[in-house]
Tab-separated table of N, CA, C and O in Angstrom:
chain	number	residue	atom	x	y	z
A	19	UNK	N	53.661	-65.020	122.921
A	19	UNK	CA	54.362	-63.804	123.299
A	19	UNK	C	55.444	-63.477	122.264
A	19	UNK	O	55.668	-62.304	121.966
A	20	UNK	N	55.990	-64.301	121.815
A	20	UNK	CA	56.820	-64.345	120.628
A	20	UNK	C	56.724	-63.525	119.640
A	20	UNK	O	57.442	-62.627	119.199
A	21	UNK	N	55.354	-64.134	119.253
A	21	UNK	CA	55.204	-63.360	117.726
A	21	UNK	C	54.272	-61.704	118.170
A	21	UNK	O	54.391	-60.719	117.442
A	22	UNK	N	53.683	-61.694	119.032
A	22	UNK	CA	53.566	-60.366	119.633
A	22	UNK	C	54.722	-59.339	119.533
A	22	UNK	O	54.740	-58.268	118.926
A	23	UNK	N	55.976	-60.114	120.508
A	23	UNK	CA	57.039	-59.228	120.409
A	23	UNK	C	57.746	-58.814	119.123
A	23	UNK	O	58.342	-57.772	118.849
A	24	UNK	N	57.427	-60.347	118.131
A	24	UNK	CA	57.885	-59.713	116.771
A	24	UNK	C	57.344	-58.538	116.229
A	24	UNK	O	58.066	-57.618	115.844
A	25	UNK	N	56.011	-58.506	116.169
A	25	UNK	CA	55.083	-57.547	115.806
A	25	UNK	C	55.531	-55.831	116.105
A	25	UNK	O	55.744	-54.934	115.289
A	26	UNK	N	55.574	-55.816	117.909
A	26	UNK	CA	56.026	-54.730	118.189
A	26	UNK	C	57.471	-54.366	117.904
A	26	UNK	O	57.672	-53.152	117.936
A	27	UNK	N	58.391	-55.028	117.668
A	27	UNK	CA	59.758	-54.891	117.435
A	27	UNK	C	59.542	-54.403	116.083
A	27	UNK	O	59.788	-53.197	116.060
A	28	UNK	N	59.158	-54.876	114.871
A	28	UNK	CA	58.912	-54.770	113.468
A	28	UNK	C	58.254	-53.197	113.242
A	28	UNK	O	58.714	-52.416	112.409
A	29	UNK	N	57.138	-52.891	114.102
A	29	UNK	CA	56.502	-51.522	114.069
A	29	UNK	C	57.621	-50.548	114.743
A	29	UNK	O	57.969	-49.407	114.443
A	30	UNK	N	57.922	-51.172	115.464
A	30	UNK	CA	59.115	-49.627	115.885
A	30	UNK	C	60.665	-49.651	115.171
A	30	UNK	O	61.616	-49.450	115.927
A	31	UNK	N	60.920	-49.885	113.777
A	31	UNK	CA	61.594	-50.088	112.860
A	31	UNK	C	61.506	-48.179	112.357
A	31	UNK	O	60.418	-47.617	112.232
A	32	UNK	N	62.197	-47.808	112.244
A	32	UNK	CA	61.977	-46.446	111.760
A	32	UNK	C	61.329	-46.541	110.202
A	32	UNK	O	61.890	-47.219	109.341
A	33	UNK	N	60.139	-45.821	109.944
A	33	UNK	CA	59.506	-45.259	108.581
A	33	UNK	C	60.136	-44.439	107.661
A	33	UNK	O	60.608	-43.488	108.283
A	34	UNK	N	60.336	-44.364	106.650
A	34	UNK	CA	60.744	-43.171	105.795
A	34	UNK	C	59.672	-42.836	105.058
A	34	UNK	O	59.257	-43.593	104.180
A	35	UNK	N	59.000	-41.459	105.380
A	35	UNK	CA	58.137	-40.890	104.604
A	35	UNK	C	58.850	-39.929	103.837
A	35	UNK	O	60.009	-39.618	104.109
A	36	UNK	N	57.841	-39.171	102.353
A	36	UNK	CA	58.526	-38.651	101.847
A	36	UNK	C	57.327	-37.150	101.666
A	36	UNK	O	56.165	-37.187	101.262
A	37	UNK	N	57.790	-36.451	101.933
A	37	UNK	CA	56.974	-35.158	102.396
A	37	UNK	C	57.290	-34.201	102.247
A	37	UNK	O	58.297	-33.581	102.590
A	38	UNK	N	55.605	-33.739	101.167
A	38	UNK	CA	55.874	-32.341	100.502
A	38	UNK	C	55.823	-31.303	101.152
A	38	UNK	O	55.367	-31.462	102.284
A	39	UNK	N	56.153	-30.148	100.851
A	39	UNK	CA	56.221	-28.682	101.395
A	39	UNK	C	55.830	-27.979	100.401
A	39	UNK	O	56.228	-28.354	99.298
A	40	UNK	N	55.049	-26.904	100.456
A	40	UNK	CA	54.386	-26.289	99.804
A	40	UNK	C	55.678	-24.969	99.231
A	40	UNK	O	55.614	-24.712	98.029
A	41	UNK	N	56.463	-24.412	99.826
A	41	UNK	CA	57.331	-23.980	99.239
A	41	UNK	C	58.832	-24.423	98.519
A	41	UNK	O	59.820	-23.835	98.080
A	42	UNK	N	58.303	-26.017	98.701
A	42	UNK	CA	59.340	-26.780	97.998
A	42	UNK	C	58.887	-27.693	97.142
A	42	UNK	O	58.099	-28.589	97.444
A	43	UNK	N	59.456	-27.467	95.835
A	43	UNK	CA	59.143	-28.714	94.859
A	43	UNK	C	59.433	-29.860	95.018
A	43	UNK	O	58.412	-30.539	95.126
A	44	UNK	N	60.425	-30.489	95.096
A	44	UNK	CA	60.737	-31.780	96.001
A	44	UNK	C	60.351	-32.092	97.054
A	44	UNK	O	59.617	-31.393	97.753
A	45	UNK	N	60.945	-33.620	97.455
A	45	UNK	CA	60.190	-33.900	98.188
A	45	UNK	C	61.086	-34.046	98.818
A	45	UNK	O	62.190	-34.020	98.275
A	46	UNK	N	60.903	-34.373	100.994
A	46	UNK	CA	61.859	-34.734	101.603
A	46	UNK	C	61.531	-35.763	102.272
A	46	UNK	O	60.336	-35.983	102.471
A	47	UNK	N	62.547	-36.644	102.779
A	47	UNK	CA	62.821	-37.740	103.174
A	47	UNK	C	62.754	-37.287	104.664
A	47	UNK	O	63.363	-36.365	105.207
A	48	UNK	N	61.684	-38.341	105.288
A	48	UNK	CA	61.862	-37.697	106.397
A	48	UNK	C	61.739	-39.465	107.236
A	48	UNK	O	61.257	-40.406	106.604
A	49	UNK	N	62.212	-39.616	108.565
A	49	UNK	CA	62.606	-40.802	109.270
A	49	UNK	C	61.533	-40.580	110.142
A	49	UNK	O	61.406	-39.366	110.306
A	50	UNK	N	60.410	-41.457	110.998
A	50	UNK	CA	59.795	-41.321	112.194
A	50	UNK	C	59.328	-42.830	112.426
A	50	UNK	O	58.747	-43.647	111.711
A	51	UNK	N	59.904	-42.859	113.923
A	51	UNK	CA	59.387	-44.054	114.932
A	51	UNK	C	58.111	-44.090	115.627
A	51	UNK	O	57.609	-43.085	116.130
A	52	UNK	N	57.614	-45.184	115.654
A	52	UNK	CA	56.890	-45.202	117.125
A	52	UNK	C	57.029	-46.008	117.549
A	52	UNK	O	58.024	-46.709	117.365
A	53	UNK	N	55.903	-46.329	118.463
A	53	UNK	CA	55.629	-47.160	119.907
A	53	UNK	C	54.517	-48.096	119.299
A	53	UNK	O	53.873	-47.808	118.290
A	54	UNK	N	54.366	-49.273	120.046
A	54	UNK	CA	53.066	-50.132	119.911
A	54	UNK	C	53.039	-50.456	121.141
A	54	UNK	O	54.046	-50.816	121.752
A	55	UNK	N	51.433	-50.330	121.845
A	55	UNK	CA	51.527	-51.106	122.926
A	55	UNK	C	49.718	-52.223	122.692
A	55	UNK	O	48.575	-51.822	122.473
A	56	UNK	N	50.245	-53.578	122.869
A	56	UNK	CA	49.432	-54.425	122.480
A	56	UNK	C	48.969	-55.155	123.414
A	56	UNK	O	49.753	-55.601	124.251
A	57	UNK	N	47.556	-55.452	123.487
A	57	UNK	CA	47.014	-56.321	123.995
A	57	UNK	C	46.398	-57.888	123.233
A	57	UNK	O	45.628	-58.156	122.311
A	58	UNK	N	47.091	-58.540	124.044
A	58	UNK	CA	46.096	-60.122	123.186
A	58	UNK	C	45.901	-60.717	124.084
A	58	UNK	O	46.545	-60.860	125.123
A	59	UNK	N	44.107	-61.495	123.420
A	59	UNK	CA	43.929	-62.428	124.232
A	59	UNK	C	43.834	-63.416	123.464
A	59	UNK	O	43.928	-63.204	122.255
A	60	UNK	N	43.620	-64.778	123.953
A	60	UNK	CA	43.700	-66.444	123.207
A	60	UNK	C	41.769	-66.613	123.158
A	60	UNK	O	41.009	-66.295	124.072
A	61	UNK	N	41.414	-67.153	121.914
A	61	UNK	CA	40.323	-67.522	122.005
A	61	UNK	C	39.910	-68.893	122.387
A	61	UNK	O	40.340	-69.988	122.026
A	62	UNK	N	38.722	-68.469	123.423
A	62	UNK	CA	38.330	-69.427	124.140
A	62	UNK	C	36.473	-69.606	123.799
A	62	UNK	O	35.787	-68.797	123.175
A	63	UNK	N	36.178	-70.432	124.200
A	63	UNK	CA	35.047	-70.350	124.420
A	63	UNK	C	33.667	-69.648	124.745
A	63	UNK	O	32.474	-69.831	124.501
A	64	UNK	N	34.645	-68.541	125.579
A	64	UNK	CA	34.109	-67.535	126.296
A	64	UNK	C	33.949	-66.567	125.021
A	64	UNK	O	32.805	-66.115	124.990
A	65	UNK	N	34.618	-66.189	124.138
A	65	UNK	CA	34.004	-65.192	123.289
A	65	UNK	C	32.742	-65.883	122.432
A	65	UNK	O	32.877	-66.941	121.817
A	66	UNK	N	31.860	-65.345	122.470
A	66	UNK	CA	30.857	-65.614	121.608
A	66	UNK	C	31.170	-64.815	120.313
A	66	UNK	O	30.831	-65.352	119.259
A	67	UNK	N	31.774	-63.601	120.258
A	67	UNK	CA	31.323	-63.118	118.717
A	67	UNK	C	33.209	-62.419	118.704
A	67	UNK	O	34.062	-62.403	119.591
A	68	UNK	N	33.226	-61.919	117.232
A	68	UNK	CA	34.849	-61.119	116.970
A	68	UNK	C	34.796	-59.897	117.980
A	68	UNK	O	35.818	-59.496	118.537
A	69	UNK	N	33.601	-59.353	118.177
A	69	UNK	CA	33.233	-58.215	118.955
A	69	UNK	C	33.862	-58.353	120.550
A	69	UNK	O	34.768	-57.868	121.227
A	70	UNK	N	32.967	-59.157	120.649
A	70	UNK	CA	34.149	-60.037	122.324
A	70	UNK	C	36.098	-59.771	122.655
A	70	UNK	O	36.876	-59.406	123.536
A	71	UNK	N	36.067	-60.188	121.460
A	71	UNK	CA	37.680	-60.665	121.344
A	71	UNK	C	38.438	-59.926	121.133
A	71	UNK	O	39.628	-60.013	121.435
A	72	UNK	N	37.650	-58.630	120.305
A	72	UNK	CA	38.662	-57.616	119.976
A	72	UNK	C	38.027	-56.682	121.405
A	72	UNK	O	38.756	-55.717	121.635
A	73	UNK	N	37.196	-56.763	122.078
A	73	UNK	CA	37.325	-56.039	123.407
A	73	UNK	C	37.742	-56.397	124.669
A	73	UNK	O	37.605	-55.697	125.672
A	74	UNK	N	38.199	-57.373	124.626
A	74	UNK	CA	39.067	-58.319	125.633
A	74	UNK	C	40.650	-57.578	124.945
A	74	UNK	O	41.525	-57.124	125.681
A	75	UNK	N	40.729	-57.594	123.596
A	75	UNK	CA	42.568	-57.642	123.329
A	75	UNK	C	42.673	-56.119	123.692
A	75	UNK	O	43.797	-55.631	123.817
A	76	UNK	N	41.522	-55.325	123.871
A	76	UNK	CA	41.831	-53.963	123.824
A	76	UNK	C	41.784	-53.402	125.512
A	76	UNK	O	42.398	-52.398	125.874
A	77	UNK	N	41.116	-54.075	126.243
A	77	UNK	CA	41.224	-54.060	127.794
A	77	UNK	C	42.719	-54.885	128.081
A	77	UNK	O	43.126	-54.798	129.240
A	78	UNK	N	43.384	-55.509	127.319
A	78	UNK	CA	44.824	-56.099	127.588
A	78	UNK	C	45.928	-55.064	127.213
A	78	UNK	O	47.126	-55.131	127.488
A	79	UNK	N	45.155	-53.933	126.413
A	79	UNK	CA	46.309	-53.222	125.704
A	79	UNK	C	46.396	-52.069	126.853
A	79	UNK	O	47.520	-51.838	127.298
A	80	UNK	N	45.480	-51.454	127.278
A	80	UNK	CA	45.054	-50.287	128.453
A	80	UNK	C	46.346	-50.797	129.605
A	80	UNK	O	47.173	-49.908	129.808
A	81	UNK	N	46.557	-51.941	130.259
A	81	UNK	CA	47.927	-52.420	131.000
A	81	UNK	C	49.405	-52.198	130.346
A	81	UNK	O	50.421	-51.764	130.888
A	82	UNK	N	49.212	-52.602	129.110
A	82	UNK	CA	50.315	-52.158	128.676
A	82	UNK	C	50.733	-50.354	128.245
A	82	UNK	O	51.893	-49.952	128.159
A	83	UNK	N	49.678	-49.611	128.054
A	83	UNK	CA	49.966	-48.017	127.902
A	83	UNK	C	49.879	-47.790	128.998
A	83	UNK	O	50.419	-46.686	128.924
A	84	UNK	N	49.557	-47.929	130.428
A	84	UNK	CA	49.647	-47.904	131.636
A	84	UNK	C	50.853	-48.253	132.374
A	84	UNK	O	50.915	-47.787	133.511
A	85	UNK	N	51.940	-49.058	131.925
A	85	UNK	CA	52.522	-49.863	132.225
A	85	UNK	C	53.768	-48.734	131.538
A	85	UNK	O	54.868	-48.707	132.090
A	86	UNK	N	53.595	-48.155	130.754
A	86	UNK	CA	55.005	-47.197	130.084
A	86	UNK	C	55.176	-47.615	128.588
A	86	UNK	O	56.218	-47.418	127.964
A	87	UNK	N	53.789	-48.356	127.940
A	87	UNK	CA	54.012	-48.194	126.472
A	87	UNK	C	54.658	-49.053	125.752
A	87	UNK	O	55.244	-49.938	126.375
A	88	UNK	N	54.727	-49.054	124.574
A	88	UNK	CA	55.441	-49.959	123.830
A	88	UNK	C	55.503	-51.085	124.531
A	88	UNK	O	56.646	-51.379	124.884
A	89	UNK	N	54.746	-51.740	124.818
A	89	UNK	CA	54.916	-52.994	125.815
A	89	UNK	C	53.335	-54.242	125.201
A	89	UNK	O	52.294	-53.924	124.626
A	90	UNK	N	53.771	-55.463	125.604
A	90	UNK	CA	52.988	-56.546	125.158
A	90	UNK	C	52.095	-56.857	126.431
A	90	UNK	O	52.664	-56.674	127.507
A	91	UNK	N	50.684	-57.333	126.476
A	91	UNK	CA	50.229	-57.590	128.026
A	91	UNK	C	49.140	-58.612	127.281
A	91	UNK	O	48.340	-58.407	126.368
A	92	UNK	N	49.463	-59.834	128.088
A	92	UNK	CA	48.110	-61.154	128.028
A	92	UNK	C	46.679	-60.200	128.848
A	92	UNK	O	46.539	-59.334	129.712
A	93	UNK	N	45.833	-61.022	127.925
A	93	UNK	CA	44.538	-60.790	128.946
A	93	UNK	C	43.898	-61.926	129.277
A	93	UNK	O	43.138	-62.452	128.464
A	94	UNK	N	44.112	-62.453	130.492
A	94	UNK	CA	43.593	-63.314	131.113
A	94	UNK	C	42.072	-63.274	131.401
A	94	UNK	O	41.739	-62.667	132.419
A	95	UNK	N	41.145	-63.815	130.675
A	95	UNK	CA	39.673	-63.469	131.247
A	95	UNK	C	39.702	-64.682	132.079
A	95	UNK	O	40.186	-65.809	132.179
A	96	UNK	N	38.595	-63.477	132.836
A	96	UNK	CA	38.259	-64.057	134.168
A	96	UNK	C	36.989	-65.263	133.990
A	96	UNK	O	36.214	-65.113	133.045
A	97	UNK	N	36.867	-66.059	134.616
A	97	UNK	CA	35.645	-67.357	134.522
A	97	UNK	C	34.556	-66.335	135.031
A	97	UNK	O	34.451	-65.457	135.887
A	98	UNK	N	33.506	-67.159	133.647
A	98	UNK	CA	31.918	-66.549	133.860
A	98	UNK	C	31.500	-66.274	135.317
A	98	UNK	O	31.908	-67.267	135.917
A	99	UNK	N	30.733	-65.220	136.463
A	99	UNK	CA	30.435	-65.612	137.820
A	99	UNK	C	29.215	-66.141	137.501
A	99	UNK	O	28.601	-65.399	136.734
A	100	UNK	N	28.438	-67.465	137.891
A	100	UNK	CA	27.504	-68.320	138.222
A	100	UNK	C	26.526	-67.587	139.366
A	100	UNK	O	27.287	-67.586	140.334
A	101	UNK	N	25.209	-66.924	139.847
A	101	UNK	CA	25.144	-66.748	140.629
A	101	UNK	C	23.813	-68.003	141.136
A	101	UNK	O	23.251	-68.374	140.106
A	102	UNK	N	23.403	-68.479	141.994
A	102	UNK	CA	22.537	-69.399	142.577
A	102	UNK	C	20.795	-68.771	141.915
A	102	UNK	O	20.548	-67.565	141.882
A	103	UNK	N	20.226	-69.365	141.655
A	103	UNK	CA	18.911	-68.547	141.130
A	103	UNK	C	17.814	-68.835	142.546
A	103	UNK	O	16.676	-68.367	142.550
């Protein structure tokens, strides 16, 4: 959770872009923030492929933009269901 929160703390650091205008020769300095809202999960067993893992961290992130954004959320997967054959 740590280095998650580093992550999102670090991205919402204000940017300085520098941006042209077509009726201006120079350029201007311009400041803009955002938001990160992240999902992670821990690899387990259960992912078979990167495909897995990055759709598990992205069903963890949907709680956190749900949740009011800029926010960190575990994704706990759930155990395989077994059914009797």
């Amino acid at each position: 959770m740590h280095i998650a929160e580093k992550i999102r703390h670090s991205l919402g650091e204000p940017y300085r872009l520098q941006v042209a205008h077509k009726e201006e020769e120079s350029l201007r300095v311009v400041e803009h923030c955002c938001t990160t809202s992240i999902g992670v999960v821990l690899f387990d067993q259960r992912c078979e492929s990167h495909e897995d893992m990055l759709r598990m961290a992205d069903d963890g992130m949907y709680p956190a933009k749900r949740d009011g954004r800029n926010q960190v959320r575990f994704l706990v997967p759930r155990p395989p269901v077994h059914h009797p054959s």
